[in-house]
mmCIF file of C-alpha atoms in Angstrom:
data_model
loop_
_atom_site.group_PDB
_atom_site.id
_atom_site.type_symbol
_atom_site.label_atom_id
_atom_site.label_comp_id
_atom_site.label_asym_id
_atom_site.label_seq_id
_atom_site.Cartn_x
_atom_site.Cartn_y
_atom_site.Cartn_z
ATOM 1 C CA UNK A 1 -17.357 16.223 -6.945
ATOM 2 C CA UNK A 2 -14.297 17.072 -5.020
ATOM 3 C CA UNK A 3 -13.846 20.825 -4.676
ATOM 4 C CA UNK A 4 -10.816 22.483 -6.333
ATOM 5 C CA UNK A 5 -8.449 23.813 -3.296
ATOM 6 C CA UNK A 6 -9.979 21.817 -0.712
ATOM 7 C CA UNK A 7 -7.684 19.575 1.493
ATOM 8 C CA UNK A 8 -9.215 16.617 -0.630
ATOM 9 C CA UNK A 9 -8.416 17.761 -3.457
ATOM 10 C CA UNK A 10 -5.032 18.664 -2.683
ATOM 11 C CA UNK A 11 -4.842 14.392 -1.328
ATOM 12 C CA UNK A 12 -6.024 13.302 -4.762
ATOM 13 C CA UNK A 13 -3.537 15.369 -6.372
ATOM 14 C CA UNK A 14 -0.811 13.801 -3.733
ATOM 15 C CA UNK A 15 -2.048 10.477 -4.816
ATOM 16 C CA UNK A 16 -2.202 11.076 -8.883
ATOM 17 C CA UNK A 17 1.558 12.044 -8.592
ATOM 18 C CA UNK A 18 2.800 9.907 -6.162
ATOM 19 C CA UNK A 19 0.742 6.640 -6.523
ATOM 20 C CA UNK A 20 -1.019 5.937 -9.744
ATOM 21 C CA UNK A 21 -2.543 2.763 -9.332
ATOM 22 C CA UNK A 22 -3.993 3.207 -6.113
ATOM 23 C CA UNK A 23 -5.266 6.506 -7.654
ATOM 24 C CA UNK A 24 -6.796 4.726 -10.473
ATOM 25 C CA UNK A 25 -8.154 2.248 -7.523
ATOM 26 C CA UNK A 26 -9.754 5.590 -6.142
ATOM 27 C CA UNK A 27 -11.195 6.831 -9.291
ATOM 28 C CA UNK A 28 -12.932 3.419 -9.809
ATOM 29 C CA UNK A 29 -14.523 3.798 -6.597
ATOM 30 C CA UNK A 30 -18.093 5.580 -6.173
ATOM 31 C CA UNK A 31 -17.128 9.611 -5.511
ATOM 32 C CA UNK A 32 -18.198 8.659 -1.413
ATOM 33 C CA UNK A 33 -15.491 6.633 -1.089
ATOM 34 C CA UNK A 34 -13.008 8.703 -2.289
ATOM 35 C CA UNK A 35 -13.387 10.822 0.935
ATOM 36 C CA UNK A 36 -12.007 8.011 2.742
ATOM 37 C CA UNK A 37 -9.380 6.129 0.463
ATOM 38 C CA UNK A 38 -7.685 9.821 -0.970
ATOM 39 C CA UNK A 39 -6.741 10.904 2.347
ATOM 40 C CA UNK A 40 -5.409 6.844 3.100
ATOM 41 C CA UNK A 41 -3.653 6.910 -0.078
ATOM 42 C CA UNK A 42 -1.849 10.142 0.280
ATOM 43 C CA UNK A 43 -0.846 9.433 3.904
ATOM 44 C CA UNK A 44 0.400 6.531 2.413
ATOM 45 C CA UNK A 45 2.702 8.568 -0.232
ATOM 46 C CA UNK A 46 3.733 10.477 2.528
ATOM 47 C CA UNK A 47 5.017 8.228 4.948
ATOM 48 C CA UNK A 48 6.567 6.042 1.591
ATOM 49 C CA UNK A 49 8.676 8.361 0.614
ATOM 50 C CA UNK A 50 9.432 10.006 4.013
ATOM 51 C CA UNK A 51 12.578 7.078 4.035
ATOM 52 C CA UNK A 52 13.778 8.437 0.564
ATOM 53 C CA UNK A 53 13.936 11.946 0.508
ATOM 54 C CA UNK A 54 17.294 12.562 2.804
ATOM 55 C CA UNK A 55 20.361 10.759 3.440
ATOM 56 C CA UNK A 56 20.052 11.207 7.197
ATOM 57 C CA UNK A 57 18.092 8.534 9.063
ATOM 58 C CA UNK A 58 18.155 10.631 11.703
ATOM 59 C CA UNK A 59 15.821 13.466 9.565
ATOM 60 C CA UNK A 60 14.179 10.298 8.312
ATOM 61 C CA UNK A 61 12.965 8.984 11.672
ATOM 62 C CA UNK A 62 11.963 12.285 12.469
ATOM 63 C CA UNK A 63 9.472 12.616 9.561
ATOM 64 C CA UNK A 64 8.196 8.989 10.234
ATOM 65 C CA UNK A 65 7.556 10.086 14.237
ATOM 66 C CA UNK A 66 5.722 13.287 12.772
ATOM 67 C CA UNK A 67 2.983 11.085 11.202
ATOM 68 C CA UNK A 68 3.388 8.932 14.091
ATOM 69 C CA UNK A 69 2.307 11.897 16.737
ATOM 70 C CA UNK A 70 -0.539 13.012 14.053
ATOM 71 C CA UNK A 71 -1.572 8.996 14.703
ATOM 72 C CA UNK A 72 -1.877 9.265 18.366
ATOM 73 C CA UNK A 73 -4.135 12.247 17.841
ATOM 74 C CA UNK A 74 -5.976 11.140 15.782
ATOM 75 C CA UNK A 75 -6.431 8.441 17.407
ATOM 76 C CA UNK A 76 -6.775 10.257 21.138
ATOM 77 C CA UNK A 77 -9.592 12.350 19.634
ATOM 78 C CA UNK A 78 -8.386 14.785 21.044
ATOM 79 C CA UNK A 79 -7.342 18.338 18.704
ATOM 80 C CA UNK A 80 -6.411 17.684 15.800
ATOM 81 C CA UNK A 81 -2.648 19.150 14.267
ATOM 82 C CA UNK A 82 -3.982 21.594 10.660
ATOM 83 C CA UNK A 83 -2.922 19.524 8.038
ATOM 84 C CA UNK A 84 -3.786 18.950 4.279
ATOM 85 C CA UNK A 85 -3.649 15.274 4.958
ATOM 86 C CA UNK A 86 -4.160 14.950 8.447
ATOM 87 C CA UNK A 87 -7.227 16.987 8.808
ATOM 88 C CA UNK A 88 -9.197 14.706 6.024
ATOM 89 C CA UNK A 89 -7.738 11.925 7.457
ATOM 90 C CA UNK A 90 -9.001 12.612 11.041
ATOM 91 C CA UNK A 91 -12.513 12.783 9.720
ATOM 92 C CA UNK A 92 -12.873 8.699 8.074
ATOM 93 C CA UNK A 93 -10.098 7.149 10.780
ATOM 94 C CA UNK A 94 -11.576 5.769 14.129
ATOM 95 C CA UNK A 95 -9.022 4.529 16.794
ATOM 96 C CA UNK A 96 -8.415 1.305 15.705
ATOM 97 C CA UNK A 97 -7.511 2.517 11.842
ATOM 98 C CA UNK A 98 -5.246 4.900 13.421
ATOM 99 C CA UNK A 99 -3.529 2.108 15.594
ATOM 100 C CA UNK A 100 -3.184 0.143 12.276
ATOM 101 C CA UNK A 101 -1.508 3.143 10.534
ATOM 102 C CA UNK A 102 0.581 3.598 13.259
ATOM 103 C CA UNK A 103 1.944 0.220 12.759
ATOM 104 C CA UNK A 104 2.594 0.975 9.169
ATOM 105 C CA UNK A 105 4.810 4.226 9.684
ATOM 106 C CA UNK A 106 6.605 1.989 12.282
ATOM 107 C CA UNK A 107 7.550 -0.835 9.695
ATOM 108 C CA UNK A 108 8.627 1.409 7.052
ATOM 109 C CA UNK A 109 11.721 2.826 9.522
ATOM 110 C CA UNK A 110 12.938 -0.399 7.986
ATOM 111 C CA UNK A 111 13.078 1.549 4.473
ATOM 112 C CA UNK A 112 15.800 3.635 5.736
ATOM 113 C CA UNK A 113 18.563 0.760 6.903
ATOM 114 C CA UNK A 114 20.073 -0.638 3.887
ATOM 115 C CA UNK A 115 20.353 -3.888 4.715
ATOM 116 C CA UNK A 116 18.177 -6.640 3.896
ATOM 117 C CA UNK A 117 15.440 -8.044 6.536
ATOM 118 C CA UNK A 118 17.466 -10.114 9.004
ATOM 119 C CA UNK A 119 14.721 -12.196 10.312
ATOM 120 C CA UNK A 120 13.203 -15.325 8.514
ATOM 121 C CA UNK A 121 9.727 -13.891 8.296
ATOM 122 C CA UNK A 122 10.860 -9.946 8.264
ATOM 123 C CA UNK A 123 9.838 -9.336 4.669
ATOM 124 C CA UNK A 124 6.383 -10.555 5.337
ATOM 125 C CA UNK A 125 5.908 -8.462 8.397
ATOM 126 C CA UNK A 126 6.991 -5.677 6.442
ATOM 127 C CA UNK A 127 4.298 -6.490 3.481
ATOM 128 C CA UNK A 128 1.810 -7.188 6.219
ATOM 129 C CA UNK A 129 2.053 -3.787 8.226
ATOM 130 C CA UNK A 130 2.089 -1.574 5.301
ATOM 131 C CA UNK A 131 0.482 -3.176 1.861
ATOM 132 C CA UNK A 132 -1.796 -5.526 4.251
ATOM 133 C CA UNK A 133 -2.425 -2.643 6.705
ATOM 134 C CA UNK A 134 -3.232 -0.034 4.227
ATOM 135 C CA UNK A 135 -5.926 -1.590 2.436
ATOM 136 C CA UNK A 136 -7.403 -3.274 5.539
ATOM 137 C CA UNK A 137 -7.667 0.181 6.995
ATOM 138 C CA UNK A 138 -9.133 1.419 3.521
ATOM 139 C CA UNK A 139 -11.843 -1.417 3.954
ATOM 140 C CA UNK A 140 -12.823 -0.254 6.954
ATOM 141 C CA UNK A 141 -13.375 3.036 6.506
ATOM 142 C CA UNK A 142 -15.961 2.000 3.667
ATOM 143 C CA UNK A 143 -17.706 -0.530 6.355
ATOM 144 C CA UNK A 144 -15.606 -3.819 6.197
ATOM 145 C CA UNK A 145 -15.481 -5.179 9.803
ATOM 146 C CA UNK A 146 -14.103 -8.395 8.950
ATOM 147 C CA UNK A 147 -10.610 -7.386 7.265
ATOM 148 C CA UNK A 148 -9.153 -10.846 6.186
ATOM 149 C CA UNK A 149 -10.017 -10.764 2.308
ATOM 150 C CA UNK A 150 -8.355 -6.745 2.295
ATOM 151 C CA UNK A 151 -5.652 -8.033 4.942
ATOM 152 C CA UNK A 152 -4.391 -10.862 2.316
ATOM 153 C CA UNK A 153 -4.831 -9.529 -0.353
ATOM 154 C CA UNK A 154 -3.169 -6.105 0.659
ATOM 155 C CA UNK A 155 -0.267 -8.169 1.632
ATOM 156 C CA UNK A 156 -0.235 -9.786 -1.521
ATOM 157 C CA UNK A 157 -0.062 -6.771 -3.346
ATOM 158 C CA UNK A 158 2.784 -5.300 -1.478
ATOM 159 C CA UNK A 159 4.707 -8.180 -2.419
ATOM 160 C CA UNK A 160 4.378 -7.592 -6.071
ATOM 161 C CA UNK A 161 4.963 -4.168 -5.349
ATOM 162 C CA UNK A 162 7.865 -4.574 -3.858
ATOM 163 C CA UNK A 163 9.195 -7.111 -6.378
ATOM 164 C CA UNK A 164 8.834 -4.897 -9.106
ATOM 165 C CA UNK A 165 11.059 -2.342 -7.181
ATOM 166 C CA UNK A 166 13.543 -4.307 -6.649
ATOM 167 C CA UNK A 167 15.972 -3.095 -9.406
ATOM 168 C CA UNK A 168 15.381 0.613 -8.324
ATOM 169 C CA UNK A 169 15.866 -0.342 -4.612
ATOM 170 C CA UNK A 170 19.478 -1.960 -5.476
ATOM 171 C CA UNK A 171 20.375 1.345 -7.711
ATOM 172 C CA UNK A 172 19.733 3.159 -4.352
ATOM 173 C CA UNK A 173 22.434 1.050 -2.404
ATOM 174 C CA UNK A 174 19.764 -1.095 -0.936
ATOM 175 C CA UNK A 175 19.970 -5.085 -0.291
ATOM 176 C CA UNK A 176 16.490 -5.971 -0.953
ATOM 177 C CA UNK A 177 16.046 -9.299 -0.540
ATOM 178 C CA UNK A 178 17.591 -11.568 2.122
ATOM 179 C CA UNK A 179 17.853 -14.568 -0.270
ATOM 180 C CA UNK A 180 17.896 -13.082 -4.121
ATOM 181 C CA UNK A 181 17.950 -16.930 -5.730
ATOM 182 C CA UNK A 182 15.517 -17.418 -8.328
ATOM 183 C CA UNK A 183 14.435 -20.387 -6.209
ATOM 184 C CA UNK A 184 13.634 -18.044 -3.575
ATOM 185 C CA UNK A 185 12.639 -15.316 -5.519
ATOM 186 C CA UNK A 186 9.561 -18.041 -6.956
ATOM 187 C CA UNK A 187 8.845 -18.953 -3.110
ATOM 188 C CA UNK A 188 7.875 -15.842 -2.171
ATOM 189 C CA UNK A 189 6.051 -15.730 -5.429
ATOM 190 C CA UNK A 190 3.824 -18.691 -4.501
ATOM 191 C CA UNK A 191 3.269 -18.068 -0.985
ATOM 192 C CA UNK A 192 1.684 -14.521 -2.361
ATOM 193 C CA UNK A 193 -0.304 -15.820 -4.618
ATOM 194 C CA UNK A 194 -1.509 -18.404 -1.932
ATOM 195 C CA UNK A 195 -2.518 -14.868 -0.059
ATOM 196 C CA UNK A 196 -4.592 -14.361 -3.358
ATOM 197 C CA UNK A 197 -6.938 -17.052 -2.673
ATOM 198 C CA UNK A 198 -7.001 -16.984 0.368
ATOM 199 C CA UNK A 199 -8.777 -12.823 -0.135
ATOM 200 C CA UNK A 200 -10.436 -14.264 -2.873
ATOM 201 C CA UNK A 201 -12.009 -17.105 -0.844
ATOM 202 C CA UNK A 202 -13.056 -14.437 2.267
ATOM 203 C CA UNK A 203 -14.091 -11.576 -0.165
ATOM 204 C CA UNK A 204 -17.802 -12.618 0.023
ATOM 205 C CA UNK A 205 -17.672 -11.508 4.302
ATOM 206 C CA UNK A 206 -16.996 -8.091 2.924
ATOM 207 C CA UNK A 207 -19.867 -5.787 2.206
ATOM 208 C CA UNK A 208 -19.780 -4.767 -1.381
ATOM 209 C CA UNK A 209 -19.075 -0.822 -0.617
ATOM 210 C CA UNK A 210 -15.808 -2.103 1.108
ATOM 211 C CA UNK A 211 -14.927 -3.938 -2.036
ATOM 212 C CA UNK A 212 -13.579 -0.427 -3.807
ATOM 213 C CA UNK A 213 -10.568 -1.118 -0.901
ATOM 214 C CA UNK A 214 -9.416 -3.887 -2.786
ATOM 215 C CA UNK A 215 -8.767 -2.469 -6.514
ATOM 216 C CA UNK A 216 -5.136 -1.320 -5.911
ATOM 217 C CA UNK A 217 -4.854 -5.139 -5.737
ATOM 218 C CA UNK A 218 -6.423 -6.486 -9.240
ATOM 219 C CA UNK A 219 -2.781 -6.782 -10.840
ATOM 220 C CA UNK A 220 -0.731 -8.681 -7.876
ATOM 221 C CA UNK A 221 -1.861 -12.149 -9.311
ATOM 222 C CA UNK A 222 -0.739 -11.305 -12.816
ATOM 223 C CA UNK A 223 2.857 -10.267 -11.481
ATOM 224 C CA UNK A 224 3.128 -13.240 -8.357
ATOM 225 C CA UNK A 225 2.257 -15.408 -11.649
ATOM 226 C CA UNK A 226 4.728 -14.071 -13.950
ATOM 227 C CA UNK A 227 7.496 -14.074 -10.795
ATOM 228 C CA UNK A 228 6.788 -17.643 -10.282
ATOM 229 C CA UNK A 229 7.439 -18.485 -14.252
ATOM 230 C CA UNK A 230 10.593 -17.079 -14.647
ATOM 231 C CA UNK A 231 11.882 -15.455 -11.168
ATOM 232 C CA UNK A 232 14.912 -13.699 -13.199
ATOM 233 C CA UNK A 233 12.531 -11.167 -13.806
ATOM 234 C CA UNK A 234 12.182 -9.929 -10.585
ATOM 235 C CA UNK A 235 16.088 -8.514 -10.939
ATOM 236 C CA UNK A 236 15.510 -7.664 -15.009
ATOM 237 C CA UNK A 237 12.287 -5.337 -14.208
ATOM 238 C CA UNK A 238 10.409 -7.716 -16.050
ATOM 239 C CA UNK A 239 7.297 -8.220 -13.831
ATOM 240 C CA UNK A 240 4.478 -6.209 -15.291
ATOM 241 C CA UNK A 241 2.184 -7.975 -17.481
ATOM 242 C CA UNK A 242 1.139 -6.203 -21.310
ATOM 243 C CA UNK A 243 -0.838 -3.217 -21.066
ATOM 244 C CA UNK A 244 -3.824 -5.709 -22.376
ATOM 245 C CA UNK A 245 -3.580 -7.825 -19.172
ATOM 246 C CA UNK A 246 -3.510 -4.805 -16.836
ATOM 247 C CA UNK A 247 -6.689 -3.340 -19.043
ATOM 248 C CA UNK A 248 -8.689 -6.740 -18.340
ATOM 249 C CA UNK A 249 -8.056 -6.862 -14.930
ATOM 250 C CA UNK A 250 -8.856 -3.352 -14.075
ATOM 251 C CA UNK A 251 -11.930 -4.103 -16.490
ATOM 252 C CA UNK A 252 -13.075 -7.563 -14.806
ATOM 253 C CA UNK A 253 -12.973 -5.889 -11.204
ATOM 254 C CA UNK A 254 -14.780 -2.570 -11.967
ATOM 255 C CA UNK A 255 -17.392 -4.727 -13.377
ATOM 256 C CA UNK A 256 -17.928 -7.242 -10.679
ATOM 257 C CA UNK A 257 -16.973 -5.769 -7.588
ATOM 258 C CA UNK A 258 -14.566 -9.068 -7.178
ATOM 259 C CA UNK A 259 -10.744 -9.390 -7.546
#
């Protein structure tokens, strides 16, 4: 039970607004791992939308060095800055996490150019360091030492997250993808659901406990599949699979622990 008016609580409530699947991800999870994947998940919201809510990228990069300093303290254990985020987070982050979120807040500075990636592989370093750096963090803070199978398919995920914001990201001014061809488009499709596999193939290293990490990612193979069919849906806002598809997925990995 997480205590009404407790910093938790306040994180879950961060989470339900800002991030509904990974909140459903957290609700799926036994109530002892929700101490550690609210507080991830609502850092997460934080530092997402940090890019987003001013025009200035110099106001931006200040918010995204804030978290950045909380990091290093975290990470220092040394004192700890009173936060409703950063206090919960402190307790279920160990150095290493903390150098892994770091790396996060640093990709999304990219959020705030406009421009598209200008490197070949800059849109999968992006999807690496936050999406594949999130839930390998979230892994192992419920025990997972090994971090490939959360690591892929984290990446993965962030991919088909990203797709589907594609039309919302141009309607902000931003060039989202470096090459928007369909032919491209599918590419990138494929090589995420090739990062599918490859988490499903090294989910068995992960202790089952750590598995609750991965549900944020039951729905990327049903979009990366549906991208590489038709890749024009990526710019209609097609990507999402029917509400039936969505149900059975969420269904298939509550009940097996396996994505």
């Amino acid at each position: 039970m997480i205590a009404p008016g407790s910093d938790l609580h306040a994180c879950a409530e961060i989470v339900e607004r800002g991030d509904p699947e990974r909140f459903a991800g957290a609700m799926a999870a036994p109530v002892e791992a929700r101490r550690a994947l609210f507080p991830l998940y609502a850092f997460n919201v934080e530092v997402a939308r940090a890019p987003w809510v001013t025009a200035e990228p110099m106001i931006a990069e200040m918010r995204l060095q804030w978290w950045r300093d909380a990091l290093d303290q975290i990470g220092s254990g040394g004192a700890v800055r009173r936060h409703e985020v950063v206090t919960p987070l402190a307790e279920v982050l160990d150095a290493e996490g903390a150098a892994v979120l770091d790396a996060l807040v640093e990709a999304r500075r990219a959020d705030i150019e406009k421009a598209p990636f200008g490197e070949a592989d800059g849109l999968w370093t992006y999807l690496e360091a936050t999406g594949g750096g999130l839930m390998a963090v979230a892994a192992r803070c419920l025990g997972d030492r090994d971090g490939r199978a959360a690591r892929a398919l984290g990446t993965a995920s962030g991919l088909a997250a990203y797709l589907r914001a594609v039309p919302e990201l141009e309607a902000r001014g931003k060039l989202p993808l470096a090459d928007g061809r369909p032919e491209a488009v599918g590419a990138l499709a494929a090589r995420g659901l090739e990062l599918v596999s490859e988490a499903r193939a090294a989910q068995s290293a992960m202790p089952r406990a750590a598995r609750a990490a991965l549900m944020p990612g039951v729905l990327a193979e049903a979009v990366l599949k549906r991208v590489v069919a038709d890749p024009t849906r990526v710019k209609a806002g097609a990507v999402m699979p029917s509400e039936a598809t969505v149900r059975l997925a969420r269904l298939k990995a509550g009940l097996f622990g396996r994505v």
